[in-house]
Amino acid sequence: MIQPTTSPQHPAQRTDRLVARITSTLAGLLVLVLLIWAGRIGWSMLHYESTDDAQVEEYINPINSKVSGYIRQIHYQENQAVKAGDTLVVLDDRDFELPVAEAEAALANAQAQLLNLARTVQTSQRSSQVSQSQIGAAKARLVQQEQDFARYHQLLADEAVTRQQFERVQSALDVARSDYQALAGGYQTALSRVNESQGQRAVLQAEIRRRQALLRKARLDLSYTIVTAPYAGVMGRQTIQEGQLMQAGQPLAYIVNRQAGKWITANFKETQLPRLHVGQPVRIITDAYPDQVFAGRIESLSPATGARFSLLPPDNATGNFIKVIQRLPIRIHLTDQPAKIAQLAAGMNATVTVAK
């Protein structure tokens, strides 16, 4: 019996079948991966709200110069950790020492004037006391002369004394009356000088308080030439040099406040807000540390969209209107240990996920 013969397959046909088989397998795997990915995305969208528009935040504040002057010394380096009260910059203080010396001299002068016035008041009071004693003696002499005058007047009527004797007594009475009036006037003048000195004393006391305030102001301006760290933190980039002229209010440095802590600002779409509330736990993944998961909770929701807090808020009442989904900033408090949170730096991007 004759067996039928089979022709051998061409190598090109075998290669095409192998490529087709591999392509089909890869296509199937790709479809499977796409289905798994779509399933995960769908599951995530059904059970979670997420945004990748989030950043790590931290208080970064400028340290401004309160007075103008040339920089004498710089005591910090970039990225240096500092404590509250550490000296950062020293300005030239020669222009501020002179006002302090002038204010001290003016205060000493006003105090010396007050001391001299006190001595003048004391002298006037003693003079008034002496005048008061002399008034008492003059009053006694005046009473005696009035009695003598009355007696001699009666004697003259009885022709017991001569008119010359009577006139001598009358003249003595006039002299006693004049002396008494003069001493009384001198006493009133002394009292007026005492009252006037008391008024000058109030003026000098007010002047001393004014001079003291000017001295405190001069010393305060002098103290501003030494710029210190307001709190513990880390210094930012150094942009100043020794010998540079700084104006009042000009930033000398930037400091990152480590005492206030860090937080996440996540900008969620307005359509996601109904499923978000304060106290809700969140899951955070940063681009810098994609293998680490940070925990947090929603601390507060912004009362307005981020666009409303911009320098130029949008005005939809003019021109053509294109509806754009707005985003609201949400502040998220980090609840991990401080050592883990210390890895984060302000400005890092993050992805925030919240369970519905």
XYZ file of C-alpha atoms in Angstrom:
356
model
C 0.000 0.000 0.000
C 1.404 3.345 -0.990
C 1.524 6.020 1.826
C 0.603 9.598 0.814
C 3.469 12.015 1.035
C 3.174 15.390 2.933
C 5.020 18.420 1.717
C 7.251 20.123 4.347
C 6.025 23.538 5.763
C 7.862 26.579 4.595
C 9.916 28.307 7.357
C 8.234 31.642 6.642
C 4.818 30.156 7.400
C 6.004 28.863 10.762
C 7.419 32.298 11.634
C 4.142 34.035 10.723
C 2.161 31.620 12.885
C 4.549 32.208 15.812
C 4.295 35.995 15.471
C 0.531 35.787 15.244
C 0.398 33.565 18.343
C 2.661 35.989 20.295
C 0.687 39.004 19.116
C -2.586 37.411 20.160
C -1.134 36.580 23.558
C 0.189 40.108 24.081
C -3.104 41.590 22.911
C -4.966 39.389 25.346
C -2.630 40.390 28.165
C -3.003 44.049 27.243
C -6.777 43.751 27.229
C -6.616 42.002 30.596
C -4.386 44.712 32.041
C -6.696 47.400 30.682
C -9.691 45.668 32.174
C -7.948 45.378 35.558
C -6.863 49.004 35.397
C -10.339 50.141 34.401
C -11.801 48.057 37.200
C -9.485 49.616 39.757
C -10.234 53.109 38.454
C -13.937 52.417 38.539
C -13.722 50.964 42.058
C -11.677 53.954 43.203
C -14.121 56.422 41.684
C -17.039 54.685 43.346
C -15.505 54.541 46.805
C -12.955 57.392 46.978
C -12.568 61.069 46.172
C -9.067 61.949 45.051
C -7.033 64.911 43.797
C -3.442 65.355 42.725
C -3.689 69.144 43.033
C -2.234 69.219 46.543
C 0.948 70.573 48.093
C 2.770 70.467 51.392
C 2.496 73.820 53.165
C 4.539 75.485 55.882
C 4.753 79.031 57.230
C 7.594 80.834 55.425
C 7.866 84.369 56.748
C 10.188 87.236 55.820
C 12.384 88.854 58.462
C 12.279 92.584 57.725
C 14.583 95.355 58.833
C 12.820 97.836 61.122
C 15.453 100.545 60.578
C 17.694 101.608 57.718
C 21.420 100.987 57.828
C 24.424 99.198 56.409
C 24.904 95.503 57.165
C 27.912 94.999 59.428
C 27.737 91.265 60.126
C 25.727 88.243 58.948
C 25.477 85.404 61.461
C 23.535 82.745 59.546
C 24.000 80.436 56.580
C 21.522 79.112 54.080
C 19.411 76.196 55.365
C 20.754 76.707 58.893
C 18.582 75.719 61.857
C 18.179 78.566 64.348
C 16.540 79.044 67.720
C 14.336 81.888 68.873
C 16.498 84.877 69.776
C 19.570 83.851 67.768
C 21.348 86.818 66.170
C 20.951 86.797 62.390
C 22.114 90.203 61.128
C 23.885 93.153 62.777
C 23.471 96.631 61.250
C 25.787 99.599 61.719
C 24.569 101.248 64.948
C 26.662 104.449 64.976
C 23.795 106.528 63.598
C 21.567 105.262 66.429
C 23.990 105.702 69.351
C 24.032 109.498 68.951
C 20.244 109.935 69.450
C 20.496 107.783 72.584
C 23.264 109.985 74.008
C 21.330 113.128 73.103
C 18.140 111.806 74.720
C 20.046 110.833 77.873
C 21.560 114.338 78.131
C 18.171 116.006 77.587
C 16.612 113.814 80.278
C 19.431 114.617 82.723
C 18.941 118.351 82.032
C 15.204 118.142 82.706
C 15.823 116.200 85.923
C 18.357 118.827 87.074
C 15.833 121.587 86.399
C 13.270 119.737 88.475
C 15.786 119.404 91.318
C 16.590 123.128 91.212
C 12.892 123.918 91.151
C 12.361 121.736 94.221
C 15.051 123.714 96.039
C 13.427 126.975 94.959
C 10.066 125.776 96.259
C 11.652 124.807 99.560
C 13.267 128.242 99.882
C 9.985 129.981 99.046
C 8.139 127.896 101.624
C 10.672 128.843 104.298
C 10.391 132.513 103.307
C 6.627 132.297 103.592
C 6.935 130.735 107.046
C 9.246 133.558 108.162
C 6.853 136.113 106.708
C 3.989 134.476 108.535
C 5.900 134.764 111.848
C 6.681 138.423 111.143
C 3.035 139.033 110.358
C 2.120 137.746 113.800
C 4.519 140.163 115.462
C 3.351 143.035 113.280
C -0.248 142.180 114.116
C 0.532 142.335 117.808
C 2.244 145.719 117.403
C -0.683 147.008 115.354
C -3.164 145.958 118.050
C -1.045 147.650 120.687
C -0.805 150.849 118.633
C -4.558 150.826 118.064
C -5.118 150.534 121.823
C -2.656 153.367 122.485
C -4.337 155.458 119.815
C -7.757 154.889 121.392
C -6.422 155.761 124.856
C -4.606 158.891 123.686
C -7.667 159.957 121.744
C -9.712 159.815 124.943
C -6.956 161.609 126.860
C -6.818 164.311 124.206
C -10.543 164.798 124.573
C -10.035 165.152 128.314
C -7.079 167.489 127.642
C -4.832 165.118 129.605
C -2.204 164.956 126.823
C -0.961 167.411 124.303
C -1.810 167.226 120.606
C 1.845 166.618 119.852
C 1.801 163.462 121.972
C -1.422 162.354 120.285
C 0.003 162.901 116.827
C 3.115 160.902 117.769
C 0.861 157.954 118.763
C -1.171 158.367 115.579
C 1.982 158.264 113.467
C 3.134 155.126 115.255
C -0.247 153.542 114.469
C 0.105 154.423 110.799
C 3.597 152.912 110.721
C 2.406 149.718 112.433
C -0.501 149.441 110.000
C 1.830 149.922 107.033
C 4.283 147.352 108.355
C 1.497 144.864 108.842
C 0.123 145.417 105.336
C 3.606 145.177 103.822
C 4.325 141.907 105.620
C 0.910 140.522 104.621
C 1.563 141.455 101.002
C 4.996 139.852 101.169
C 3.466 136.677 102.568
C 0.928 136.544 99.743
C 3.717 137.082 97.235
C 5.696 134.213 98.776
C 2.650 131.969 98.566
C 2.172 132.961 94.910
C 5.787 132.046 94.187
C 5.265 128.661 95.839
C 2.115 128.024 93.777
C 3.888 129.163 90.621
C 6.775 126.823 91.374
C 4.318 123.994 91.896
C 2.871 124.687 88.452
C 6.352 124.732 86.920
C 7.027 121.437 88.660
C 4.078 119.795 86.850
C 5.409 121.164 83.546
C 8.893 119.821 84.235
C 7.516 116.430 85.269
C 5.621 116.229 81.979
C 8.808 117.233 80.145
C 10.729 114.491 81.959
C 8.147 111.901 80.912
C 8.441 113.138 77.328
C 12.227 112.914 77.481
C 11.989 109.424 78.944
C 9.723 108.375 76.069
C 12.197 109.814 73.551
C 15.016 107.944 75.260
C 13.078 104.681 75.135
C 12.357 105.304 71.447
C 16.041 105.958 70.740
C 17.100 102.833 72.616
C 14.424 100.822 70.817
C 15.720 102.012 67.431
C 19.231 101.088 68.567
C 18.075 97.594 69.525
C 16.608 97.139 66.026
C 20.130 97.152 64.598
C 20.488 93.598 65.943
C 18.061 91.374 64.029
C 17.192 88.106 65.789
C 15.169 85.034 64.900
C 11.544 85.481 66.015
C 11.103 81.740 66.579
C 12.822 78.413 65.994
C 13.063 77.420 62.371
C 15.289 76.976 59.351
C 16.727 79.866 57.386
C 16.044 80.131 53.678
C 18.171 81.432 50.847
C 20.676 84.162 51.719
C 20.371 87.154 49.369
C 22.229 89.847 51.340
C 25.894 90.729 51.746
C 27.926 92.612 54.334
C 28.133 96.311 53.555
C 24.791 96.328 51.766
C 22.447 99.238 52.538
C 19.074 98.057 53.845
C 15.959 100.187 54.013
C 13.336 99.994 56.742
C 10.828 97.277 55.883
C 13.144 95.535 53.401
C 13.399 91.722 53.846
C 16.709 90.582 55.293
C 16.013 86.849 55.207
C 13.279 84.219 55.092
C 12.656 81.719 57.847
C 10.613 78.521 57.795
C 8.578 78.233 60.986
C 9.025 74.712 62.309
C 7.022 75.385 65.472
C 3.738 75.928 63.614
C 3.941 72.497 61.932
C 3.145 71.387 58.391
C -0.104 70.704 56.621
C -1.482 69.775 53.218
C -3.541 72.115 51.061
C -5.630 69.990 48.691
C -7.688 71.667 45.964
C -10.769 69.504 45.394
C -13.325 70.129 42.682
C -16.558 71.734 43.732
C -18.422 68.606 42.595
C -16.495 66.554 45.175
C -17.338 68.741 48.180
C -20.676 67.084 49.113
C -18.745 63.961 50.137
C -16.123 65.802 52.211
C -16.449 66.999 55.796
C -14.266 68.165 58.665
C -12.593 65.364 60.618
C -12.648 62.905 57.724
C -9.466 60.744 57.524
C -7.366 61.048 54.367
C -4.572 59.124 52.684
C -1.614 61.081 51.304
C 1.104 60.024 48.873
C 3.812 62.479 47.829
C 5.779 62.477 44.600
C 9.004 62.619 46.594
C 8.168 59.492 48.626
C 5.805 57.389 46.480
C 6.385 54.276 48.608
C 5.272 55.963 51.845
C 1.698 56.684 52.852
C 1.036 59.643 55.134
C -2.080 59.888 57.255
C -4.116 62.981 57.961
C -7.579 64.358 58.542
C -9.554 67.239 57.088
C -9.114 70.234 59.362
C -11.114 72.912 57.561
C -12.764 73.786 54.260
C -12.197 77.111 52.574
C -15.171 79.513 52.619
C -14.528 80.462 48.962
C -12.825 79.110 45.879
C -9.144 79.667 45.339
C -9.858 82.021 42.435
C -11.699 84.407 44.770
C -8.554 84.841 46.882
C -6.375 85.658 43.878
C -5.008 89.136 43.205
C -7.445 89.624 40.316
C -10.664 87.661 41.011
C -12.527 86.618 37.856
C -15.499 88.701 36.793
C -18.000 86.598 34.846
C -20.361 89.527 34.287
C -18.333 90.850 31.341
C -17.357 89.202 28.083
C -18.041 85.644 27.006
C -18.572 83.135 29.794
C -16.969 79.698 29.743
C -17.990 77.476 32.619
C -14.988 75.969 34.411
C -15.187 73.643 37.386
C -13.870 75.558 40.392
C -11.643 74.164 43.120
C -11.804 74.868 46.836
C -8.714 74.625 49.058
C -9.037 72.152 51.916
C -6.587 72.183 54.823
C -5.456 68.735 55.943
C -3.762 68.148 59.276
C -0.978 65.551 59.246
C -1.422 62.980 62.016
C 1.798 60.958 61.620
C 4.728 61.061 63.996
C 6.869 64.251 63.833
C 9.899 62.231 62.657
C 7.973 61.017 59.627
C 6.443 64.422 58.878
C 9.918 65.990 59.040
C 10.711 64.352 55.694
C 8.224 66.629 53.949
C 9.189 70.057 52.689
C 6.996 72.991 51.746
C 5.961 72.952 48.106
C 6.107 69.175 47.575
C 3.336 67.764 45.383
C 0.983 65.218 46.879
C -2.023 63.067 45.972
C -4.831 63.061 48.515
C -7.451 60.321 48.683
C -10.568 60.453 50.853
C -12.990 57.581 51.401
C -16.591 58.460 50.556
